[in-house]
Amino acid sequence: QVQLVESGGGLVQPGGSLTLSCTASGATLDGYAIGWFRQAPGKEREGVSCLSTTDGSTHILYSWMDRVTTSRDNAKNTVYLQLKRLKVEDTGRYYCAAGPDPRRGGSASVCPRQYTYWGQGTQVTVSS
């Protein structure tokens, strides 16, 4: 059983940056792919990025390209999401999730078909 806890959210001005953390406990993240998602107020949750713990490959969804990077600290069992040039419309609750890493089975995909574990999310508010 993996427990995920997100942190690092807060209030930031437009154009600013934030780094969100997703820290796992209960088990190592090895063998999982980690996805980041955003849920804006009144909207459905949407994907932001995926990271493979098998080979470190990442996938950033098109609408976030050039403004987001994701990385992992193995020693801390933590995955990060760096958000840059934030816009007001980036406001929302950001979640991380873990699912079986498709790269482990030799797939070209980085993002899992399904996620097994979810965190409670961290709130990001972009406002002047």
Backbone atoms as SQL, in Angstrom:
CREATE TABLE atoms (id INTEGER PRIMARY KEY, chain TEXT, resi INTEGER, resn TEXT, atom TEXT, x REAL, y REAL, z REAL);
INSERT INTO atoms VALUES
  (1, 'A', 1, 'GLN', 'N', 0.842, -1.187, 0.000),
  (2, 'A', 1, 'GLN', 'CA', 0.000, 0.000, 0.000),
  (3, 'A', 1, 'GLN', 'C', 0.882, 1.244, 0.000),
  (4, 'A', 2, 'VAL', 'N', 0.609, 2.126, -0.925),
  (5, 'A', 2, 'VAL', 'CA', 1.381, 3.354, -1.052),
  (6, 'A', 2, 'VAL', 'C', 0.509, 4.524, -0.638),
  (7, 'A', 3, 'GLN', 'N', 1.030, 5.347, 0.240),
  (8, 'A', 3, 'GLN', 'CA', 0.356, 6.599, 0.589),
  (9, 'A', 3, 'GLN', 'C', 1.116, 7.747, -0.062),
  (10, 'A', 4, 'LEU', 'N', 0.374, 8.626, -0.706),
  (11, 'A', 4, 'LEU', 'CA', 0.965, 9.769, -1.383),
  (12, 'A', 4, 'LEU', 'C', 0.506, 11.052, -0.712),
  (13, 'A', 5, 'VAL', 'N', 1.452, 11.951, -0.481),
  (14, 'A', 5, 'VAL', 'CA', 1.120, 13.240, 0.118),
  (15, 'A', 5, 'VAL', 'C', 1.740, 14.345, -0.726),
  (16, 'A', 6, 'GLU', 'N', 0.895, 15.247, -1.217),
  (17, 'A', 6, 'GLU', 'CA', 1.367, 16.381, -1.988),
  (18, 'A', 6, 'GLU', 'C', 1.620, 17.566, -1.068),
  (19, 'A', 7, 'SER', 'N', 2.578, 18.396, -1.444),
  (20, 'A', 7, 'SER', 'CA', 2.858, 19.621, -0.701),
  (21, 'A', 7, 'SER', 'C', 3.468, 20.636, -1.642),
  (22, 'A', 8, 'GLY', 'N', 3.578, 21.866, -1.160),
  (23, 'A', 8, 'GLY', 'CA', 4.226, 22.910, -1.948),
  (24, 'A', 8, 'GLY', 'C', 3.290, 23.902, -2.601),
  (25, 'A', 9, 'GLY', 'N', 1.994, 23.657, -2.489),
  (26, 'A', 9, 'GLY', 'CA', 1.047, 24.588, -3.073),
  (27, 'A', 9, 'GLY', 'C', 1.000, 25.894, -2.294),
  (28, 'A', 10, 'GLY', 'N', 0.295, 26.858, -2.850),
  (29, 'A', 10, 'GLY', 'CA', 0.160, 28.146, -2.182),
  (30, 'A', 10, 'GLY', 'C', -0.319, 29.205, -3.130),
  (31, 'A', 11, 'LEU', 'N', -0.183, 30.434, -2.694),
  (32, 'A', 11, 'LEU', 'CA', -0.579, 31.588, -3.497),
  (33, 'A', 11, 'LEU', 'C', 0.644, 32.142, -4.212),
  (34, 'A', 12, 'VAL', 'N', 0.518, 32.352, -5.509),
  (35, 'A', 12, 'VAL', 'CA', 1.635, 32.861, -6.298),
  (36, 'A', 12, 'VAL', 'C', 1.101, 33.867, -7.308),
  (37, 'A', 13, 'GLN', 'N', 1.904, 34.852, -7.629),
  (38, 'A', 13, 'GLN', 'CA', 1.489, 35.865, -8.601),
  (39, 'A', 13, 'GLN', 'C', 1.632, 35.335, -10.018),
  (40, 'A', 14, 'PRO', 'N', 0.851, 35.856, -10.939),
  (41, 'A', 14, 'PRO', 'CA', 1.016, 35.455, -12.347),
  (42, 'A', 14, 'PRO', 'C', 2.462, 35.660, -12.804),
  (43, 'A', 15, 'GLY', 'N', 2.961, 34.691, -13.526),
  (44, 'A', 15, 'GLY', 'CA', 4.355, 34.726, -13.972),
  (45, 'A', 15, 'GLY', 'C', 5.319, 34.063, -13.009),
  (46, 'A', 16, 'GLY', 'N', 4.841, 33.728, -11.828),
  (47, 'A', 16, 'GLY', 'CA', 5.694, 33.116, -10.826),
  (48, 'A', 16, 'GLY', 'C', 5.868, 31.617, -11.018),
  (49, 'A', 17, 'SER', 'N', 6.584, 31.011, -10.071),
  (50, 'A', 17, 'SER', 'CA', 6.902, 29.581, -10.139),
  (51, 'A', 17, 'SER', 'C', 6.594, 28.908, -8.819),
  (52, 'A', 18, 'LEU', 'N', 6.351, 27.622, -8.891),
  (53, 'A', 18, 'LEU', 'CA', 6.154, 26.797, -7.699),
  (54, 'A', 18, 'LEU', 'C', 6.712, 25.416, -7.980),
  (55, 'A', 19, 'THR', 'N', 7.180, 24.771, -6.924),
  (56, 'A', 19, 'THR', 'CA', 7.558, 23.365, -7.035),
  (57, 'A', 19, 'THR', 'C', 6.700, 22.561, -6.078),
  (58, 'A', 20, 'LEU', 'N', 5.949, 21.640, -6.633),
  (59, 'A', 20, 'LEU', 'CA', 5.111, 20.746, -5.846),
  (60, 'A', 20, 'LEU', 'C', 5.845, 19.431, -5.602),
  (61, 'A', 21, 'SER', 'N', 5.603, 18.853, -4.445),
  (62, 'A', 21, 'SER', 'CA', 6.218, 17.573, -4.087),
  (63, 'A', 21, 'SER', 'C', 5.146, 16.520, -3.887),
  (64, 'A', 22, 'CYS', 'N', 5.482, 15.315, -4.255),
  (65, 'A', 22, 'CYS', 'CA', 4.624, 14.146, -4.029),
  (66, 'A', 22, 'CYS', 'C', 5.496, 13.115, -3.313),
  (67, 'A', 23, 'THR', 'N', 5.286, 12.955, -2.025),
  (68, 'A', 23, 'THR', 'CA', 6.112, 12.063, -1.229),
  (69, 'A', 23, 'THR', 'C', 5.339, 10.791, -0.902),
  (70, 'A', 24, 'ALA', 'N', 5.991, 9.681, -1.147),
  (71, 'A', 24, 'ALA', 'CA', 5.349, 8.390, -0.924),
  (72, 'A', 24, 'ALA', 'C', 5.827, 7.758, 0.368),
  (73, 'A', 25, 'SER', 'N', 4.940, 7.047, 1.020),
  (74, 'A', 25, 'SER', 'CA', 5.290, 6.249, 2.200),
  (75, 'A', 25, 'SER', 'C', 4.583, 4.907, 2.095),
  (76, 'A', 26, 'GLY', 'N', 5.061, 3.969, 2.846),
  (77, 'A', 26, 'GLY', 'CA', 4.457, 2.639, 2.847),
  (78, 'A', 26, 'GLY', 'C', 5.120, 1.688, 1.877),
  (79, 'A', 27, 'ALA', 'N', 5.718, 2.231, 0.834),
  (80, 'A', 27, 'ALA', 'CA', 6.408, 1.410, -0.153),
  (81, 'A', 27, 'ALA', 'C', 7.239, 2.321, -1.048),
  (82, 'A', 28, 'THR', 'N', 8.197, 1.732, -1.710),
  (83, 'A', 28, 'THR', 'CA', 8.986, 2.501, -2.668),
  (84, 'A', 28, 'THR', 'C', 8.165, 2.793, -3.920),
  (85, 'A', 29, 'LEU', 'N', 8.538, 3.844, -4.616),
  (86, 'A', 29, 'LEU', 'CA', 7.863, 4.174, -5.870),
  (87, 'A', 29, 'LEU', 'C', 8.387, 3.357, -7.054),
  (88, 'A', 30, 'ASP', 'N', 9.395, 2.563, -6.837),
  (89, 'A', 30, 'ASP', 'CA', 9.924, 1.710, -7.907),
  (90, 'A', 30, 'ASP', 'C', 8.813, 0.854, -8.495),
  (91, 'A', 31, 'GLY', 'N', 8.764, 0.848, -9.822),
  (92, 'A', 31, 'GLY', 'CA', 7.748, 0.050, -10.481),
  (93, 'A', 31, 'GLY', 'C', 6.470, 0.806, -10.788),
  (94, 'A', 32, 'TYR', 'N', 6.405, 2.031, -10.302),
  (95, 'A', 32, 'TYR', 'CA', 5.230, 2.866, -10.571),
  (96, 'A', 32, 'TYR', 'C', 5.596, 4.002, -11.515),
  (97, 'A', 33, 'ALA', 'N', 4.598, 4.471, -12.228),
  (98, 'A', 33, 'ALA', 'CA', 4.695, 5.742, -12.928),
  (99, 'A', 33, 'ALA', 'C', 3.868, 6.746, -12.142),
  (100, 'A', 34, 'ILE', 'N', 4.369, 7.957, -12.069),
  (101, 'A', 34, 'ILE', 'CA', 3.715, 8.982, -11.269),
  (102, 'A', 34, 'ILE', 'C', 3.135, 10.053, -12.187),
  (103, 'A', 35, 'GLY', 'N', 1.865, 10.275, -12.026),
  (104, 'A', 35, 'GLY', 'CA', 1.194, 11.313, -12.800),
  (105, 'A', 35, 'GLY', 'C', 0.831, 12.490, -11.922),
  (106, 'A', 36, 'TRP', 'N', 0.822, 13.662, -12.523),
  (107, 'A', 36, 'TRP', 'CA', 0.328, 14.870, -11.874),
  (108, 'A', 36, 'TRP', 'C', -0.925, 15.321, -12.623),
  (109, 'A', 37, 'PHE', 'N', -1.889, 15.796, -11.844),
  (110, 'A', 37, 'PHE', 'CA', -3.175, 16.218, -12.398),
  (111, 'A', 37, 'PHE', 'C', -3.581, 17.543, -11.769),
  (112, 'A', 38, 'ARG', 'N', -4.391, 18.287, -12.498),
  (113, 'A', 38, 'ARG', 'CA', -4.948, 19.520, -11.951),
  (114, 'A', 38, 'ARG', 'C', -6.463, 19.477, -12.072),
  (115, 'A', 39, 'GLN', 'N', -7.123, 19.929, -11.024),
  (116, 'A', 39, 'GLN', 'CA', -8.564, 20.105, -11.086),
  (117, 'A', 39, 'GLN', 'C', -8.892, 21.551, -10.780),
  (118, 'A', 40, 'ALA', 'N', -9.326, 22.257, -11.809),
  (119, 'A', 40, 'ALA', 'CA', -9.709, 23.652, -11.640),
  (120, 'A', 40, 'ALA', 'C', -11.114, 23.723, -11.056),
  (121, 'A', 41, 'PRO', 'N', -11.450, 24.812, -10.414),
  (122, 'A', 41, 'PRO', 'CA', -12.785, 24.945, -9.816),
  (123, 'A', 41, 'PRO', 'C', -13.893, 24.717, -10.834),
  (124, 'A', 42, 'GLY', 'N', -14.798, 23.791, -10.526),
  (125, 'A', 42, 'GLY', 'CA', -15.936, 23.522, -11.394),
  (126, 'A', 42, 'GLY', 'C', -15.613, 22.734, -12.642),
  (127, 'A', 43, 'LYS', 'N', -14.392, 22.219, -12.733),
  (128, 'A', 43, 'LYS', 'CA', -13.997, 21.488, -13.939),
  (129, 'A', 43, 'LYS', 'C', -13.506, 20.094, -13.591),
  (130, 'A', 44, 'GLU', 'N', -13.419, 19.254, -14.605),
  (131, 'A', 44, 'GLU', 'CA', -12.913, 17.900, -14.398),
  (132, 'A', 44, 'GLU', 'C', -11.394, 17.919, -14.210),
  (133, 'A', 45, 'ARG', 'N', -10.932, 16.885, -13.561),
  (134, 'A', 45, 'ARG', 'CA', -9.501, 16.736, -13.368),
  (135, 'A', 45, 'ARG', 'C', -8.825, 16.467, -14.713),
  (136, 'A', 46, 'GLU', 'N', -7.688, 17.104, -14.951),
  (137, 'A', 46, 'GLU', 'CA', -6.972, 16.899, -16.201),
  (138, 'A', 46, 'GLU', 'C', -5.510, 16.569, -15.924),
  (139, 'A', 47, 'GLY', 'N', -4.922, 15.800, -16.809),
  (140, 'A', 47, 'GLY', 'CA', -3.542, 15.400, -16.646),
  (141, 'A', 47, 'GLY', 'C', -2.572, 16.522, -16.965),
  (142, 'A', 48, 'VAL', 'N', -1.446, 16.500, -16.268),
  (143, 'A', 48, 'VAL', 'CA', -0.381, 17.479, -16.487),
  (144, 'A', 48, 'VAL', 'C', 0.887, 16.782, -16.983),
  (145, 'A', 49, 'SER', 'N', 1.295, 15.723, -16.296),
  (146, 'A', 49, 'SER', 'CA', 2.560, 15.075, -16.642),
  (147, 'A', 49, 'SER', 'C', 2.574, 13.656, -16.108),
  (148, 'A', 50, 'CYS', 'N', 3.532, 12.866, -16.630),
  (149, 'A', 50, 'CYS', 'CA', 3.797, 11.516, -16.129),
  (150, 'A', 50, 'CYS', 'C', 5.299, 11.328, -16.043),
  (151, 'A', 51, 'LEU', 'N', 5.722, 10.487, -15.114),
  (152, 'A', 51, 'LEU', 'CA', 7.139, 10.159, -14.977),
  (153, 'A', 51, 'LEU', 'C', 7.273, 8.674, -14.727),
  (154, 'A', 52, 'SER', 'N', 8.176, 8.041, -15.463),
  (155, 'A', 52, 'SER', 'CA', 8.449, 6.609, -15.284),
  (156, 'A', 52, 'SER', 'C', 9.574, 6.442, -14.273),
  (157, 'A', 53, 'THR', 'N', 9.344, 5.628, -13.253),
  (158, 'A', 53, 'THR', 'CA', 10.426, 5.342, -12.312),
  (159, 'A', 53, 'THR', 'C', 11.350, 4.262, -12.846),
  (160, 'A', 54, 'THR', 'N', 10.946, 3.605, -13.929),
  (161, 'A', 54, 'THR', 'CA', 11.785, 2.551, -14.501),
  (162, 'A', 54, 'THR', 'C', 12.994, 3.143, -15.208),
  (163, 'A', 55, 'ASP', 'N', 12.754, 4.179, -16.032),
  (164, 'A', 55, 'ASP', 'CA', 13.873, 4.751, -16.778),
  (165, 'A', 55, 'ASP', 'C', 13.933, 6.271, -16.723),
  (166, 'A', 56, 'GLY', 'N', 13.066, 6.889, -15.935),
  (167, 'A', 56, 'GLY', 'CA', 13.099, 8.339, -15.785),
  (168, 'A', 56, 'GLY', 'C', 12.453, 9.114, -16.906),
  (169, 'A', 57, 'SER', 'N', 11.871, 8.405, -17.876),
  (170, 'A', 57, 'SER', 'CA', 11.218, 9.118, -18.977),
  (171, 'A', 57, 'SER', 'C', 10.052, 9.947, -18.453),
  (172, 'A', 58, 'THR', 'N', 9.810, 11.044, -19.119),
  (173, 'A', 58, 'THR', 'CA', 8.683, 11.896, -18.733),
  (174, 'A', 58, 'THR', 'C', 7.812, 12.210, -19.942),
  (175, 'A', 59, 'HIS', 'N', 6.587, 12.530, -19.656),
  (176, 'A', 59, 'HIS', 'CA', 5.652, 12.977, -20.689),
  (177, 'A', 59, 'HIS', 'C', 4.908, 14.175, -20.132),
  (178, 'A', 60, 'ILE', 'N', 4.981, 15.272, -20.864),
  (179, 'A', 60, 'ILE', 'CA', 4.281, 16.482, -20.463),
  (180, 'A', 60, 'ILE', 'C', 3.138, 16.709, -21.444),
  (181, 'A', 61, 'LEU', 'N', 1.951, 16.892, -20.924),
  (182, 'A', 61, 'LEU', 'CA', 0.820, 17.093, -21.816),
  (183, 'A', 61, 'LEU', 'C', 0.972, 18.421, -22.550),
  (184, 'A', 62, 'TYR', 'N', 0.476, 18.442, -23.782),
  (185, 'A', 62, 'TYR', 'CA', 0.764, 19.524, -24.718),
  (186, 'A', 62, 'TYR', 'C', 0.505, 20.901, -24.141),
  (187, 'A', 63, 'SER', 'N', -0.630, 21.053, -23.463),
  (188, 'A', 63, 'SER', 'CA', -1.015, 22.387, -22.983),
  (189, 'A', 63, 'SER', 'C', -0.070, 22.899, -21.896),
  (190, 'A', 64, 'TRP', 'N', 0.749, 22.002, -21.347),
  (191, 'A', 64, 'TRP', 'CA', 1.684, 22.399, -20.292),
  (192, 'A', 64, 'TRP', 'C', 3.131, 22.459, -20.787),
  (193, 'A', 65, 'MET', 'N', 3.330, 22.152, -22.049),
  (194, 'A', 65, 'MET', 'CA', 4.678, 22.086, -22.599),
  (195, 'A', 65, 'MET', 'C', 5.414, 23.397, -22.354),
  (196, 'A', 66, 'ASP', 'N', 6.676, 23.323, -22.024),
  (197, 'A', 66, 'ASP', 'CA', 7.570, 24.473, -21.806),
  (198, 'A', 66, 'ASP', 'C', 7.318, 25.203, -20.488),
  (199, 'A', 67, 'ARG', 'N', 6.317, 24.782, -19.731),
  (200, 'A', 67, 'ARG', 'CA', 6.076, 25.456, -18.442),
  (201, 'A', 67, 'ARG', 'C', 6.158, 24.495, -17.273),
  (202, 'A', 68, 'VAL', 'N', 6.367, 23.223, -17.567),
  (203, 'A', 68, 'VAL', 'CA', 6.339, 22.214, -16.515),
  (204, 'A', 68, 'VAL', 'C', 7.493, 21.236, -16.702),
  (205, 'A', 69, 'THR', 'N', 8.121, 20.849, -15.626),
  (206, 'A', 69, 'THR', 'CA', 9.049, 19.721, -15.638),
  (207, 'A', 69, 'THR', 'C', 8.713, 18.837, -14.437),
  (208, 'A', 70, 'THR', 'N', 9.008, 17.564, -14.564),
  (209, 'A', 70, 'THR', 'CA', 8.786, 16.633, -13.471),
  (210, 'A', 70, 'THR', 'C', 10.042, 15.816, -13.264),
  (211, 'A', 71, 'SER', 'N', 10.351, 15.519, -12.021),
  (212, 'A', 71, 'SER', 'CA', 11.594, 14.825, -11.685),
  (213, 'A', 71, 'SER', 'C', 11.392, 14.004, -10.425),
  (214, 'A', 72, 'ARG', 'N', 12.392, 13.171, -10.125),
  (215, 'A', 72, 'ARG', 'CA', 12.274, 12.268, -8.987),
  (216, 'A', 72, 'ARG', 'C', 13.539, 12.329, -8.146),
  (217, 'A', 73, 'ASP', 'N', 13.365, 12.247, -6.842),
  (218, 'A', 73, 'ASP', 'CA', 14.466, 12.071, -5.897),
  (219, 'A', 73, 'ASP', 'C', 14.289, 10.702, -5.267),
  (220, 'A', 74, 'ASN', 'N', 15.082, 9.731, -5.722),
  (221, 'A', 74, 'ASN', 'CA', 14.924, 8.364, -5.243),
  (222, 'A', 74, 'ASN', 'C', 15.132, 8.261, -3.734),
  (223, 'A', 75, 'ALA', 'N', 16.133, 8.972, -3.236),
  (224, 'A', 75, 'ALA', 'CA', 16.463, 8.875, -1.812),
  (225, 'A', 75, 'ALA', 'C', 15.312, 9.356, -0.934),
  (226, 'A', 76, 'LYS', 'N', 14.547, 10.304, -1.447),
  (227, 'A', 76, 'LYS', 'CA', 13.432, 10.856, -0.673),
  (228, 'A', 76, 'LYS', 'C', 12.099, 10.224, -1.055),
  (229, 'A', 77, 'ASN', 'N', 12.122, 9.295, -2.012),
  (230, 'A', 77, 'ASN', 'CA', 10.877, 8.665, -2.473),
  (231, 'A', 77, 'ASN', 'C', 9.842, 9.723, -2.852),
  (232, 'A', 78, 'THR', 'N', 10.316, 10.713, -3.567),
  (233, 'A', 78, 'THR', 'CA', 9.512, 11.903, -3.874),
  (234, 'A', 78, 'THR', 'C', 9.615, 12.233, -5.357),
  (235, 'A', 79, 'VAL', 'N', 8.497, 12.655, -5.901),
  (236, 'A', 79, 'VAL', 'CA', 8.441, 13.155, -7.278),
  (237, 'A', 79, 'VAL', 'C', 8.024, 14.614, -7.213),
  (238, 'A', 80, 'TYR', 'N', 8.630, 15.421, -8.064),
  (239, 'A', 80, 'TYR', 'CA', 8.392, 16.859, -8.061),
  (240, 'A', 80, 'TYR', 'C', 7.698, 17.306, -9.340),
  (241, 'A', 81, 'LEU', 'N', 6.977, 18.382, -9.234),
  (242, 'A', 81, 'LEU', 'CA', 6.398, 19.048, -10.395),
  (243, 'A', 81, 'LEU', 'C', 6.783, 20.521, -10.296),
  (244, 'A', 82, 'GLN', 'N', 7.624, 20.961, -11.234),
  (245, 'A', 82, 'GLN', 'CA', 8.013, 22.367, -11.262),
  (246, 'A', 82, 'GLN', 'C', 7.113, 23.111, -12.245),
  (247, 'A', 83, 'LEU', 'N', 6.431, 24.115, -11.728),
  (248, 'A', 83, 'LEU', 'CA', 5.522, 24.932, -12.529),
  (249, 'A', 83, 'LEU', 'C', 6.150, 26.308, -12.729),
  (250, 'A', 84, 'LYS', 'N', 6.192, 26.750, -13.986),
  (251, 'A', 84, 'LYS', 'CA', 6.810, 28.049, -14.303),
  (252, 'A', 84, 'LYS', 'C', 5.821, 28.911, -15.076),
  (253, 'A', 85, 'ARG', 'N', 6.093, 30.209, -15.065),
  (254, 'A', 85, 'ARG', 'CA', 5.274, 31.191, -15.801),
  (255, 'A', 85, 'ARG', 'C', 3.794, 30.918, -15.563),
  (256, 'A', 86, 'LEU', 'N', 3.446, 30.834, -14.317),
  (257, 'A', 86, 'LEU', 'CA', 2.077, 30.466, -13.951),
  (258, 'A', 86, 'LEU', 'C', 1.072, 31.527, -14.390),
  (259, 'A', 87, 'LYS', 'N', -0.108, 31.048, -14.765),
  (260, 'A', 87, 'LYS', 'CA', -1.192, 31.917, -15.219),
  (261, 'A', 87, 'LYS', 'C', -2.359, 31.797, -14.242),
  (262, 'A', 88, 'VAL', 'N', -3.232, 32.768, -14.259),
  (263, 'A', 88, 'VAL', 'CA', -4.401, 32.734, -13.380),
  (264, 'A', 88, 'VAL', 'C', -5.199, 31.456, -13.618),
  (265, 'A', 89, 'GLU', 'N', -5.287, 31.045, -14.878),
  (266, 'A', 89, 'GLU', 'CA', -6.072, 29.849, -15.207),
  (267, 'A', 89, 'GLU', 'C', -5.404, 28.547, -14.774),
  (268, 'A', 90, 'ASP', 'N', -4.199, 28.614, -14.245),
  (269, 'A', 90, 'ASP', 'CA', -3.548, 27.420, -13.692),
  (270, 'A', 90, 'ASP', 'C', -4.040, 27.123, -12.276),
  (271, 'A', 91, 'THR', 'N', -4.819, 28.015, -11.725),
  (272, 'A', 91, 'THR', 'CA', -5.356, 27.823, -10.382),
  (273, 'A', 91, 'THR', 'C', -6.140, 26.521, -10.295),
  (274, 'A', 92, 'GLY', 'N', -5.925, 25.810, -9.204),
  (275, 'A', 92, 'GLY', 'CA', -6.657, 24.564, -9.010),
  (276, 'A', 92, 'GLY', 'C', -5.983, 23.707, -7.958),
  (277, 'A', 93, 'ARG', 'N', -6.560, 22.535, -7.763),
  (278, 'A', 93, 'ARG', 'CA', -5.971, 21.580, -6.818),
  (279, 'A', 93, 'ARG', 'C', -5.157, 20.581, -7.635),
  (280, 'A', 94, 'TYR', 'N', -3.924, 20.392, -7.208),
  (281, 'A', 94, 'TYR', 'CA', -3.005, 19.531, -7.938),
  (282, 'A', 94, 'TYR', 'C', -2.824, 18.222, -7.176),
  (283, 'A', 95, 'TYR', 'N', -2.988, 17.140, -7.909),
  (284, 'A', 95, 'TYR', 'CA', -2.909, 15.803, -7.335),
  (285, 'A', 95, 'TYR', 'C', -1.784, 15.013, -7.988),
  (286, 'A', 96, 'CYS', 'N', -1.168, 14.135, -7.210),
  (287, 'A', 96, 'CYS', 'CA', -0.290, 13.136, -7.801),
  (288, 'A', 96, 'CYS', 'C', -0.936, 11.759, -7.626),
  (289, 'A', 97, 'ALA', 'N', -0.551, 10.862, -8.497),
  (290, 'A', 97, 'ALA', 'CA', -1.104, 9.508, -8.474),
  (291, 'A', 97, 'ALA', 'C', -0.045, 8.531, -8.959),
  (292, 'A', 98, 'ALA', 'N', -0.146, 7.301, -8.498),
  (293, 'A', 98, 'ALA', 'CA', 0.801, 6.246, -8.876),
  (294, 'A', 98, 'ALA', 'C', 0.055, 5.089, -9.517),
  (295, 'A', 99, 'GLY', 'N', 0.594, 4.611, -10.606),
  (296, 'A', 99, 'GLY', 'CA', 0.021, 3.448, -11.281),
  (297, 'A', 99, 'GLY', 'C', 1.124, 2.570, -11.829),
  (298, 'A', 100, 'PRO', 'N', 0.804, 1.358, -12.236),
  (299, 'A', 100, 'PRO', 'CA', 1.824, 0.451, -12.780),
  (300, 'A', 100, 'PRO', 'C', 2.556, 1.105, -13.944),
  (301, 'A', 101, 'ASP', 'N', 3.889, 1.053, -13.887),
  (302, 'A', 101, 'ASP', 'CA', 4.707, 1.727, -14.889),
  (303, 'A', 101, 'ASP', 'C', 4.698, 0.927, -16.189),
  (304, 'A', 102, 'PRO', 'N', 4.120, 1.475, -17.258),
  (305, 'A', 102, 'PRO', 'CA', 4.096, 0.732, -18.521),
  (306, 'A', 102, 'PRO', 'C', 5.491, 0.482, -19.087),
  (307, 'A', 103, 'ARG', 'N', 6.433, 1.330, -18.731),
  (308, 'A', 103, 'ARG', 'CA', 7.815, 1.144, -19.230),
  (309, 'A', 103, 'ARG', 'C', 8.421, -0.138, -18.672),
  (310, 'A', 104, 'ARG', 'N', 7.948, -0.557, -17.530),
  (311, 'A', 104, 'ARG', 'CA', 8.474, -1.775, -16.928),
  (312, 'A', 104, 'ARG', 'C', 8.165, -2.990, -17.792),
  (313, 'A', 105, 'GLY', 'N', 7.068, -2.905, -18.548),
  (314, 'A', 105, 'GLY', 'CA', 6.692, -3.997, -19.437),
  (315, 'A', 105, 'GLY', 'C', 7.171, -3.789, -20.855),
  (316, 'A', 106, 'GLY', 'N', 8.022, -2.776, -21.055),
  (317, 'A', 106, 'GLY', 'CA', 8.564, -2.539, -22.384),
  (318, 'A', 106, 'GLY', 'C', 7.721, -1.648, -23.263),
  (319, 'A', 107, 'SER', 'N', 6.669, -1.055, -22.695),
  (320, 'A', 107, 'SER', 'CA', 5.810, -0.182, -23.488),
  (321, 'A', 107, 'SER', 'C', 6.520, 1.130, -23.807),
  (322, 'A', 108, 'ALA', 'N', 6.119, 1.742, -24.910),
  (323, 'A', 108, 'ALA', 'CA', 6.634, 3.057, -25.265),
  (324, 'A', 108, 'ALA', 'C', 5.923, 4.155, -24.474),
  (325, 'A', 109, 'SER', 'N', 4.795, 3.826, -23.878),
  (326, 'A', 109, 'SER', 'CA', 4.032, 4.813, -23.113),
  (327, 'A', 109, 'SER', 'C', 4.688, 5.092, -21.766),
  (328, 'A', 110, 'VAL', 'N', 4.513, 6.303, -21.300),
  (329, 'A', 110, 'VAL', 'CA', 5.030, 6.697, -19.988),
  (330, 'A', 110, 'VAL', 'C', 3.901, 6.741, -18.966),
  (331, 'A', 111, 'CYS', 'N', 2.713, 7.112, -19.422),
  (332, 'A', 111, 'CYS', 'CA', 1.577, 7.278, -18.516),
  (333, 'A', 111, 'CYS', 'C', 0.822, 5.959, -18.369),
  (334, 'A', 112, 'PRO', 'N', 0.497, 5.580, -17.145),
  (335, 'A', 112, 'PRO', 'CA', -0.271, 4.347, -16.918),
  (336, 'A', 112, 'PRO', 'C', -1.692, 4.469, -17.474),
  (337, 'A', 113, 'ARG', 'N', -2.282, 3.330, -17.773),
  (338, 'A', 113, 'ARG', 'CA', -3.688, 3.332, -18.181),
  (339, 'A', 113, 'ARG', 'C', -4.577, 3.653, -16.990),
  (340, 'A', 114, 'GLN', 'N', -4.190, 3.175, -15.835),
  (341, 'A', 114, 'GLN', 'CA', -4.970, 3.416, -14.624),
  (342, 'A', 114, 'GLN', 'C', -4.032, 3.750, -13.482),
  (343, 'A', 115, 'TYR', 'N', -4.554, 4.506, -12.547),
  (344, 'A', 115, 'TYR', 'CA', -3.780, 4.854, -11.367),
  (345, 'A', 115, 'TYR', 'C', -4.356, 4.143, -10.149),
  (346, 'A', 116, 'THR', 'N', -3.462, 3.595, -9.354),
  (347, 'A', 116, 'THR', 'CA', -3.877, 2.804, -8.199),
  (348, 'A', 116, 'THR', 'C', -3.998, 3.643, -6.934),
  (349, 'A', 117, 'TYR', 'N', -3.094, 4.575, -6.770),
  (350, 'A', 117, 'TYR', 'CA', -3.035, 5.365, -5.545),
  (351, 'A', 117, 'TYR', 'C', -3.089, 6.854, -5.878),
  (352, 'A', 118, 'TRP', 'N', -3.788, 7.589, -5.042),
  (353, 'A', 118, 'TRP', 'CA', -3.948, 9.028, -5.220),
  (354, 'A', 118, 'TRP', 'C', -3.655, 9.751, -3.913),
  (355, 'A', 119, 'GLY', 'N', -3.089, 10.939, -4.046),
  (356, 'A', 119, 'GLY', 'CA', -2.938, 11.804, -2.897),
  (357, 'A', 119, 'GLY', 'C', -4.165, 12.673, -2.709),
  (358, 'A', 120, 'GLN', 'N', -4.136, 13.481, -1.657),
  (359, 'A', 120, 'GLN', 'CA', -5.267, 14.350, -1.337),
  (360, 'A', 120, 'GLN', 'C', -5.202, 15.689, -2.063),
  (361, 'A', 121, 'GLY', 'N', -4.078, 15.979, -2.663),
  (362, 'A', 121, 'GLY', 'CA', -3.958, 17.202, -3.433),
  (363, 'A', 121, 'GLY', 'C', -3.393, 18.368, -2.641),
  (364, 'A', 122, 'THR', 'N', -2.884, 19.345, -3.382),
  (365, 'A', 122, 'THR', 'CA', -2.399, 20.584, -2.795),
  (366, 'A', 122, 'THR', 'C', -2.929, 21.743, -3.649),
  (367, 'A', 123, 'GLN', 'N', -3.374, 22.800, -2.995),
  (368, 'A', 123, 'GLN', 'CA', -4.030, 23.898, -3.689),
  (369, 'A', 123, 'GLN', 'C', -3.005, 24.896, -4.220),
  (370, 'A', 124, 'VAL', 'N', -3.159, 25.255, -5.485),
  (371, 'A', 124, 'VAL', 'CA', -2.350, 26.303, -6.097),
  (372, 'A', 124, 'VAL', 'C', -3.294, 27.416, -6.537),
  (373, 'A', 125, 'THR', 'N', -3.035, 28.610, -6.070),
  (374, 'A', 125, 'THR', 'CA', -3.837, 29.767, -6.460),
  (375, 'A', 125, 'THR', 'C', -2.927, 30.799, -7.095),
  (376, 'A', 126, 'VAL', 'N', -3.240, 31.148, -8.334),
  (377, 'A', 126, 'VAL', 'CA', -2.456, 32.139, -9.057),
  (378, 'A', 126, 'VAL', 'C', -3.292, 33.415, -9.139),
  (379, 'A', 127, 'SER', 'N', -2.812, 34.439, -8.475),
  (380, 'A', 127, 'SER', 'CA', -3.587, 35.677, -8.408),
  (381, 'A', 127, 'SER', 'C', -2.674, 36.842, -8.064),
  (382, 'A', 128, 'SER', 'N', -3.016, 37.992, -8.593),
  (383, 'A', 128, 'SER', 'CA', -2.264, 39.198, -8.244),
  (384, 'A', 128, 'SER', 'C', -2.934, 39.922, -7.074);
